[in-house]
XYZ file of C-alpha atoms in Angstrom:
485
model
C 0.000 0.000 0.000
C 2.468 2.542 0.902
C 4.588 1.458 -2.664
C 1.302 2.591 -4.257
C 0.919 5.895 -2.531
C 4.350 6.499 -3.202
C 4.445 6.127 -6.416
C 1.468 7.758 -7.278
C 2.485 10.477 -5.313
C 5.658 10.776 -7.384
C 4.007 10.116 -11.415
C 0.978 11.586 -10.975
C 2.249 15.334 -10.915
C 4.829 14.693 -13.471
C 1.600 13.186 -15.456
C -0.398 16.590 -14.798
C 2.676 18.629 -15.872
C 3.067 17.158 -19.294
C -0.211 17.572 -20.523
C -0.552 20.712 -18.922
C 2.780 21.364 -21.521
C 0.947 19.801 -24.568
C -1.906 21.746 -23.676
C -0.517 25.260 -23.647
C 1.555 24.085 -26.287
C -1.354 23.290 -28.794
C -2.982 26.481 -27.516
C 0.284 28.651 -28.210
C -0.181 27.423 -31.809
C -3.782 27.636 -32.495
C -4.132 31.044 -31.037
C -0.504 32.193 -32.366
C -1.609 30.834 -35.872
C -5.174 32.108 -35.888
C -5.682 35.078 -33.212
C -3.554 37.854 -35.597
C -6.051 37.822 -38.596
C -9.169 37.447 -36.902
C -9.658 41.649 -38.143
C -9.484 42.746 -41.269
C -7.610 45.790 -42.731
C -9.236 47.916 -44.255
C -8.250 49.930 -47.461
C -6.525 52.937 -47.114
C -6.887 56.895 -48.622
C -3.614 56.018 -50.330
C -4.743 52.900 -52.154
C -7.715 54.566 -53.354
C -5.564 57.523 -54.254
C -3.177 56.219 -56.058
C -5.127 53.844 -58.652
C -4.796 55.429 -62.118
C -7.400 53.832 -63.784
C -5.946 55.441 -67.073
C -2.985 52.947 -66.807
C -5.046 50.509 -68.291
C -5.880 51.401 -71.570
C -3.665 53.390 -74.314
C -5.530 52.478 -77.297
C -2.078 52.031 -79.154
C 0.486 48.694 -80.050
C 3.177 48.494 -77.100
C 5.840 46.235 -77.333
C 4.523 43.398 -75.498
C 2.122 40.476 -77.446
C 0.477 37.952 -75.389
C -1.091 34.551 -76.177
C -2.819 32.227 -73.866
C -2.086 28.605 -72.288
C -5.153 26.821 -71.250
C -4.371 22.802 -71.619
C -2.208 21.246 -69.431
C -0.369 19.925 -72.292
C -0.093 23.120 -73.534
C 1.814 24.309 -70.191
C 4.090 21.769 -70.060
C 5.084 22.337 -73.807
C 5.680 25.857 -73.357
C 7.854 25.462 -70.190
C 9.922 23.287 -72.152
C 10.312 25.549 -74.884
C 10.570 28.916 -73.201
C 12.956 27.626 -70.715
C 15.442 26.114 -73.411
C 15.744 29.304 -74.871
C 17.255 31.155 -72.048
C 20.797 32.424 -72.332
C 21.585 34.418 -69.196
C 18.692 34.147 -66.284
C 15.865 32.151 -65.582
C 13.574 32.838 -62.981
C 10.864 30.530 -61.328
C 8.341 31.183 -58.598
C 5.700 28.864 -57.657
C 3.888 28.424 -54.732
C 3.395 24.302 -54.771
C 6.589 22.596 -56.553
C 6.252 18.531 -55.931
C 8.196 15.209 -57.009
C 6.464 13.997 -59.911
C 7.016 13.750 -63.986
C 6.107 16.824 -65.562
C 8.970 18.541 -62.504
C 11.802 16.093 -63.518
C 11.171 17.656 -66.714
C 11.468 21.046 -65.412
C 14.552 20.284 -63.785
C 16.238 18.515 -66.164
C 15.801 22.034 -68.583
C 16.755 24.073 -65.826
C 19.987 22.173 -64.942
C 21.196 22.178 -68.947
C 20.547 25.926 -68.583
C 22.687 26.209 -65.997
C 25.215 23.817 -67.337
C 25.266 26.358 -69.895
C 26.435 29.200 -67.793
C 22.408 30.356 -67.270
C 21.956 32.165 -63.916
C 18.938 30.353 -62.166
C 17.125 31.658 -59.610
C 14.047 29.783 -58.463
C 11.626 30.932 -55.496
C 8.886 28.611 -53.889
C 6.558 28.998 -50.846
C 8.253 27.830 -47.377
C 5.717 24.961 -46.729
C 5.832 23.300 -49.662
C 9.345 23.401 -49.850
C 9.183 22.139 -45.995
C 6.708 19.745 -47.262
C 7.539 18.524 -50.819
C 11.290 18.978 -51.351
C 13.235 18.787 -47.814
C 15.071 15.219 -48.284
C 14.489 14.736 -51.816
C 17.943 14.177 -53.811
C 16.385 15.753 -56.998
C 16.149 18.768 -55.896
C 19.146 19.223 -54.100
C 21.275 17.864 -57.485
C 19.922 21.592 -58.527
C 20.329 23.325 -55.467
C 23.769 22.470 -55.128
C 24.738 23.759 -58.827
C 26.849 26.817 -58.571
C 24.601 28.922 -61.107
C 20.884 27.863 -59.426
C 19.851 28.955 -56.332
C 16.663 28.357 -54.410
C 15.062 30.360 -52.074
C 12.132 29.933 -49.856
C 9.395 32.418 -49.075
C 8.236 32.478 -44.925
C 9.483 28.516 -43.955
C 7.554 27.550 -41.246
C 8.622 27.762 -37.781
C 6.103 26.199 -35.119
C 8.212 28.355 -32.463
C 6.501 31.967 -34.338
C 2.913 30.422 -35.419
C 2.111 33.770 -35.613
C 4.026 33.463 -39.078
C 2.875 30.896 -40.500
C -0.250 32.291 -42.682
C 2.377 33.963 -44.632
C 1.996 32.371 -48.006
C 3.523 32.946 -51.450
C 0.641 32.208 -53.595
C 2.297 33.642 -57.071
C 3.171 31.580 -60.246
C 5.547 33.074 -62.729
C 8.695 32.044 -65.266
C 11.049 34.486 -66.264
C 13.195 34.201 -69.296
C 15.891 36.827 -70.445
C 14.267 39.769 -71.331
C 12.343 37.805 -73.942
C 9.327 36.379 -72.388
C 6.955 35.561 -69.493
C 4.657 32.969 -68.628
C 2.291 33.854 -65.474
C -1.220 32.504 -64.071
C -2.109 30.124 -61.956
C -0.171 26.800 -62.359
C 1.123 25.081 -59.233
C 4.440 23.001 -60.411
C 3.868 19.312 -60.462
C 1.885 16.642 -62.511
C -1.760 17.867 -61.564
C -1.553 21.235 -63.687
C 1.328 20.499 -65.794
C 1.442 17.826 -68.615
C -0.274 14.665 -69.262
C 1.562 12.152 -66.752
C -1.228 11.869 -64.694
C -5.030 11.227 -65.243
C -5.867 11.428 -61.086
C -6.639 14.792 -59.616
C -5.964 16.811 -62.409
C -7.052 20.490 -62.822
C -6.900 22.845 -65.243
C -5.712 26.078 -65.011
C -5.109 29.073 -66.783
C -1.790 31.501 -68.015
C -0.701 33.947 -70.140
C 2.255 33.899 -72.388
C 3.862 37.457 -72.151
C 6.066 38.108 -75.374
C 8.741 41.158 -75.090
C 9.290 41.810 -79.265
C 11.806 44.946 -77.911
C 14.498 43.813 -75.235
C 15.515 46.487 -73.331
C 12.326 48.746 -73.555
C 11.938 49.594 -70.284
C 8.095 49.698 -71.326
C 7.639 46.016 -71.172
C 5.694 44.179 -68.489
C 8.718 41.992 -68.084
C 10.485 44.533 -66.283
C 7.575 45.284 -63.729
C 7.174 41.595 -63.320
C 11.299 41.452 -62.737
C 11.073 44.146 -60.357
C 7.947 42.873 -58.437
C 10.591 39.194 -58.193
C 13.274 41.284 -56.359
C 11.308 42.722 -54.047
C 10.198 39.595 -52.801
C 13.598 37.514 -53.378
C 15.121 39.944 -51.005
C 12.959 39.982 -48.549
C 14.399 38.834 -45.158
C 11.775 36.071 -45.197
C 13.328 34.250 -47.951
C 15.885 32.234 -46.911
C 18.222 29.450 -49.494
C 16.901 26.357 -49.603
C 20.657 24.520 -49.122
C 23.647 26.343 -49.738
C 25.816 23.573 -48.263
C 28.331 22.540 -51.493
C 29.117 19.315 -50.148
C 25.509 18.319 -51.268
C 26.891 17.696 -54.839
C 29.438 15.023 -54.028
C 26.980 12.693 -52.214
C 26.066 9.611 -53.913
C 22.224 10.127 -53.961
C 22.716 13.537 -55.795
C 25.115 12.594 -58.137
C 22.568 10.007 -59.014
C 20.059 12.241 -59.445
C 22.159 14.840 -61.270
C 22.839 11.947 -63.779
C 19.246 11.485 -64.064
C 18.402 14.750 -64.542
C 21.205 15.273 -67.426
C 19.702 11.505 -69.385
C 15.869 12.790 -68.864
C 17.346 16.138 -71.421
C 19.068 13.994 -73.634
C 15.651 11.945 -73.891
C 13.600 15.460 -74.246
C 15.939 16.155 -76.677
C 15.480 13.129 -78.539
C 11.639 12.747 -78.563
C 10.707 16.725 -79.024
C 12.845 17.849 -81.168
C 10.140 20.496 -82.024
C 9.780 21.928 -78.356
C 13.805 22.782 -78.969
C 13.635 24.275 -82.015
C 15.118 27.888 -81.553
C 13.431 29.437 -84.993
C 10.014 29.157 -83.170
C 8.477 32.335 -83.568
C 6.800 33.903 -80.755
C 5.349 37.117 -82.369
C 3.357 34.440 -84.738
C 1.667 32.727 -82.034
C 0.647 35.371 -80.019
C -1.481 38.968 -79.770
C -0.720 42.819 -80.180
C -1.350 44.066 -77.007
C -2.080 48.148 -75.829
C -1.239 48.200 -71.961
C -0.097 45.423 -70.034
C 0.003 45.934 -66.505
C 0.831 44.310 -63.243
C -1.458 43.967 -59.948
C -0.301 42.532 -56.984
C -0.940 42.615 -53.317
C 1.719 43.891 -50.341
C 4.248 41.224 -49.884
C 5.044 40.815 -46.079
C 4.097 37.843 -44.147
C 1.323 39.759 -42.184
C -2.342 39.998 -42.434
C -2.404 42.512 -45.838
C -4.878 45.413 -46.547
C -6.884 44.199 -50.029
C -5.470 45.759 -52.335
C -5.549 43.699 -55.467
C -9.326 42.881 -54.886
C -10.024 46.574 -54.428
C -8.227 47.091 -57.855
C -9.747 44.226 -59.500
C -13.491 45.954 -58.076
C -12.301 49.147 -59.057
C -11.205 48.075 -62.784
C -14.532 46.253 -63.338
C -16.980 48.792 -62.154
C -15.787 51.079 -64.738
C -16.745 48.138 -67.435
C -19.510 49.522 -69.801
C -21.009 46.378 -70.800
C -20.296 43.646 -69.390
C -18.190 41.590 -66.611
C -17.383 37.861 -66.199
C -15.271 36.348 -63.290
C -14.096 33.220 -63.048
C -12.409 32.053 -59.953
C -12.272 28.250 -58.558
C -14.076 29.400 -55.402
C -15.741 31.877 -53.521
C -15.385 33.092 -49.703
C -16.182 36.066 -48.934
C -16.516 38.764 -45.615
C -19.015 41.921 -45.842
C -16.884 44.121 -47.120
C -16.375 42.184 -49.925
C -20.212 41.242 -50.325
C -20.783 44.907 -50.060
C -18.526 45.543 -53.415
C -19.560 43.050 -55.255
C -23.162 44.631 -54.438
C -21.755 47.829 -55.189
C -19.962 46.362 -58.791
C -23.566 44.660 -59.542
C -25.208 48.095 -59.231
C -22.843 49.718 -61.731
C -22.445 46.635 -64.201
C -25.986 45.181 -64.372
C -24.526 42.021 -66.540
C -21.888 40.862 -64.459
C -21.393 37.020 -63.930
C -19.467 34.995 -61.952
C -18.751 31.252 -63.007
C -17.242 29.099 -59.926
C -16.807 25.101 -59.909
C -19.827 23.789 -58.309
C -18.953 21.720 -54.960
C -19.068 18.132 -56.270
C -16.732 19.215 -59.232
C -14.271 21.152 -57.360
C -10.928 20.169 -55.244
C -10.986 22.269 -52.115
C -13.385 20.598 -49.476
C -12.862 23.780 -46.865
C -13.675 26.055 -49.325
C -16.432 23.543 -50.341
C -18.273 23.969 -47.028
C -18.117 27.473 -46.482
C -19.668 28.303 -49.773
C -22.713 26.091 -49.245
C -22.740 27.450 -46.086
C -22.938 31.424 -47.217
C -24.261 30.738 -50.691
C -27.344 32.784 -50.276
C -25.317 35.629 -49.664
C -23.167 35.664 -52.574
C -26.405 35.004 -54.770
C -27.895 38.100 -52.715
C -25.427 40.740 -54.075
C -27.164 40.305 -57.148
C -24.635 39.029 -59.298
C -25.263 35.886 -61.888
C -23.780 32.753 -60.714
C -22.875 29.279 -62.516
C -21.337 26.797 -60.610
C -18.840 24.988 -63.207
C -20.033 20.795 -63.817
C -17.568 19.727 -66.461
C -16.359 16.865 -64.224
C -12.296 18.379 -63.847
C -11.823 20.867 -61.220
C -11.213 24.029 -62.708
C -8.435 26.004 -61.214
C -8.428 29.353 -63.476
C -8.527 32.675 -62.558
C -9.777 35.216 -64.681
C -11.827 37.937 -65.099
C -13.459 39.548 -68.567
C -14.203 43.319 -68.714
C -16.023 44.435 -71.760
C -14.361 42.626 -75.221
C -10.553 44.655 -74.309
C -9.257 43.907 -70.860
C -8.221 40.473 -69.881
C -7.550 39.576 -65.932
C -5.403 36.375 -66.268
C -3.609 35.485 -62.328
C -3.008 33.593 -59.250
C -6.102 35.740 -57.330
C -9.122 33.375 -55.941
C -11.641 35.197 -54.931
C -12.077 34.291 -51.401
C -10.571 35.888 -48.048
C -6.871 34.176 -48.044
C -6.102 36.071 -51.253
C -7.275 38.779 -50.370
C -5.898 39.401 -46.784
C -2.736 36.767 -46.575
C -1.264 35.393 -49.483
C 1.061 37.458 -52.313
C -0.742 37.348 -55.319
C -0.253 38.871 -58.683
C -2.787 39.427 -61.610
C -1.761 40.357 -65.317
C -4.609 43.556 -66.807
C -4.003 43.059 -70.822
C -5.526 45.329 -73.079
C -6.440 43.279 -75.912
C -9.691 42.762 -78.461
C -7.822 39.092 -79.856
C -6.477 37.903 -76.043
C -10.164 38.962 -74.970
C -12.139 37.264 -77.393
C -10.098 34.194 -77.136
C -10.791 34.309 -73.365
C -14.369 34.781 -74.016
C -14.269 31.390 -75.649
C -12.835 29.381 -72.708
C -14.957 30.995 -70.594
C -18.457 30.676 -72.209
C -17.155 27.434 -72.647
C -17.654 26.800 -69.068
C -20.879 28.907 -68.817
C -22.456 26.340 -70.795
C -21.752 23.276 -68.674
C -22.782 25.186 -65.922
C -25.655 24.844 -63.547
C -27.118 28.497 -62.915
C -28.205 29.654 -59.043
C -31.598 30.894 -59.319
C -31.876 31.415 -55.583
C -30.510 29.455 -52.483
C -31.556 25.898 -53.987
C -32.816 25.991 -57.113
C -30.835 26.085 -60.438
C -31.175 26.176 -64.168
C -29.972 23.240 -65.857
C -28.745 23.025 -69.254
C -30.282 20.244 -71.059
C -27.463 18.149 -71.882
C -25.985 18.237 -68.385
C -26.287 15.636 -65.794
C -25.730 17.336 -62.459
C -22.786 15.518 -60.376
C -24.008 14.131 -57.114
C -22.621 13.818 -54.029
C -23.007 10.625 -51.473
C -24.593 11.910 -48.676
C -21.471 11.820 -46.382
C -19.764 14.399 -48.173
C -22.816 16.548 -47.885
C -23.181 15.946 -44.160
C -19.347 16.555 -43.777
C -19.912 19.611 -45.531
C -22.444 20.701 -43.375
C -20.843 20.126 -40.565
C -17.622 21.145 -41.868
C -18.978 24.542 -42.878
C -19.970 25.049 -38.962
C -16.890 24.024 -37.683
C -14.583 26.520 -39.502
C -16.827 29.376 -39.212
C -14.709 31.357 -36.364
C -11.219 30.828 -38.770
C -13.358 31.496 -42.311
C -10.360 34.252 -42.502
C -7.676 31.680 -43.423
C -9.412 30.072 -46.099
């Protein structure tokens, strides 16, 4: 008896004080993650100030063309072909890269490049280079090259959760001074190529063509600005630098797959290599081109690109389409689109209906507040072509084309960096208008809360009734952190 009293004596407070550790160690996360953004900023006299809507539109040629990249295939072709063309820098920011096909590809381009004597500089989002490239040998046989570095934007550290919303959402390549590509492709087999027929989901970019190197004029340069600010931001910190990386077996392995994976590029698309492709053929005379992005610290961010993306479209004149994979909104942002509605009686809004999309959180809040976002007055199709559509783009009248990494729901607009492209073109715009009508018409239009006009050779997508329950419940739960969706 007294052996048991001692020795419960003894374990049970040291039982107590553990989980009284785990406790207010869970709680230092939750609230450090969470208790920062629970307000949102507001816009400021300066931001409304200092939007020249006049930026926008110049009625004449500049020296940029664009083209659009809407397959998969399409994006995987054109990374393979812009990329092999570069002769002094690449850059590459993405906020998902992953293992997978379509990125040996990548790699294997990138590492020829800079074989070559090509400076690469490549810049990815801290948790999913935490999550997706720590301890994989591929992407340290790059790493390790003296002419590619890697940076990551805001790694995560669970000792400063209050960090940790900071995201890097953008999505851009960089070659030379001679081209662009930029939307809303994440870098692995889902969006890019054809290596994969689970999960995919399209996407959207824009091919940005410089025909005058050097013109200060060009997009590229804001873009290549807008790259530095963020590269050098404090938060960014190299992926390895450690040399000795190179001389381990598992990298030199990788290196020599890397270099056999180019030599079998080489081999089997000739075409994609070809250096008399002509980029002024295959794309469109542009007026403006101009770049929108949000503030880039790692803090809770005043709205700024969706206040310029509201501002832009209430000055359309006839019409304004939005498509965006998704839709979570606060009241401020109910109250423009309201306000947009009033100005722009045909505006539209075309968003993948729940059983067709990918994002189960933003799933359940949606169903959850879906009479609100019908309230504001604006026409809404929910997308039912059976592949998650991950596009983000916005029509205004038959000139300006929105083509970017922006979803329309509160993480865009109050965490992550985001960047959308404004192009002033009649050809870019009415080739947008195709893809985009295209989805109209296998969409399923919201005629109230519930009900919902169905074209007649579409077969609504059901969902088993667990997924709707989990929704429901789902769209409960996350109602007090709605903010970090």
């Amino acid at each position: 008896m007294k052996t048991w009293i001692r020795k419960h004596r003894i374990e049970h407070p040291v039982r107590f004080t553990l989980k009284s550790l785990l406790l207010f160690a869970l709680l230092y996360l939750i609230v450090g993650a969470t208790a920062p953004f629970f307000s949102y900023p507001e816009v400021t006299e300066s931001t409304v100030s200092d939007f020249d809507l006049s930026e926008f539109r110049q009625g004449t040629p500049g020296c940029d063309r664009a083209g659009i990249i809407e397959t998969n295939e399409g994006a995987w072709e054109e990374r393979m072909r812009l990329l092999s063309r570069a002769e002094e820098r690449i850059v590459l920011a993405t906020f998902d890269m992953r293992p997978g096909e379509s990125t040996k590809d990548i790699l294997a381009v990138l590492l020829n490049r800079a074989d070559a004597g090509v400076q690469v500089k490549i810049l990815v989002d801290g948790l999913s280079g935490l999550l997706r490239m720590e301890g994989k040998e591929m992407f340290y046989a790059l790493s390790s090259h003296p002419n590619v570095e890697i940076r990551l934007y805001n790694k995560p550290n669970l000792l400063t959760p209050w960090k940790l919303q900071g995201r890097m959402h953008d999505k851009y390549v960089i070659v030379d001074e001679e081209a662009y590509l930029l939307g809303g492709r994440n870098t692995f087999d889902y969006f890019i190529g054809t290596y994969t027929d689970k999960n995919v989901s399209l996407d959207r970019e824009v091919l940005v063509y410089n025909t005058q190197p050097g013109n200060l004029s060009s997009s590229l340069y804001e873009l290549e600005a807008y790259f530095k600010g963020v590269w050098n931001q404090k938060e960014c910190r190299p992926f390895h630098e450690d040399e000795r990386l190179a001389e381990t077996e598992k990298v030199r392995e990788q290196r020599a797959m890397l270099e056999e994976r180019f030599r079998s590029l080489l081999g089997s698309h000739p075409h994609l290599f070809d250096e008399s492709w002509d980029y002024g053929a295959h794309t469109y005379e542009t007026g403006a081109v101009r770049l929108l992005s949000n503030p880039t610290a790692i803090y809770s961010k005043e709205p700024v690109l969706f206040y310029q993306m509201t501002r832009l479209m209430e000055e359309a004149r006839e019409r304004v389409v939005i498509q965006s994979p998704y839709v979570v909104c606060n009241d401020y942002m109910y109250g423009r689109l309201r306000e947009l509605k009033e100005k722009v009686p045909d505006t539209r809004l075309i968003l993948n209906a729940v059983e067709n999309g990918d994002n189960f959180v933003a799933s359940s809040d949606y169903l959850r507040h879906k009479e609100e976002i019908w309230d504001t007055g604006i026409t809404l199709y929910e997308y039912d072509g059976g592949i998650s559509n991950h596009g983000k783009s916005i029509l205004i009248d038959d000139d300006l084309s929105l083509i970017g990494s922006y979803n329309l729901d509160l993480r865009s607009s109050y965490l992550d960096t985001e960047l959308m492209l404004v192009i002033e073109s009649k050809e870019l715009n009415r080739e947008l208008e195709g893809y985009m009508m295209a989805m109209e018409a296998d969409s399923r239009k919201v005629l109230d809360g519930k009900n919902y006009e169905i074209p007649a050779h579409l077969t609504p997508a059901k969902a088993p009734l667990w997924k709707r329950a989990a929704w429901k419940i789902f769209g409960f739960v996350i109602q007090p952190f709605r903010g970090l969706i």
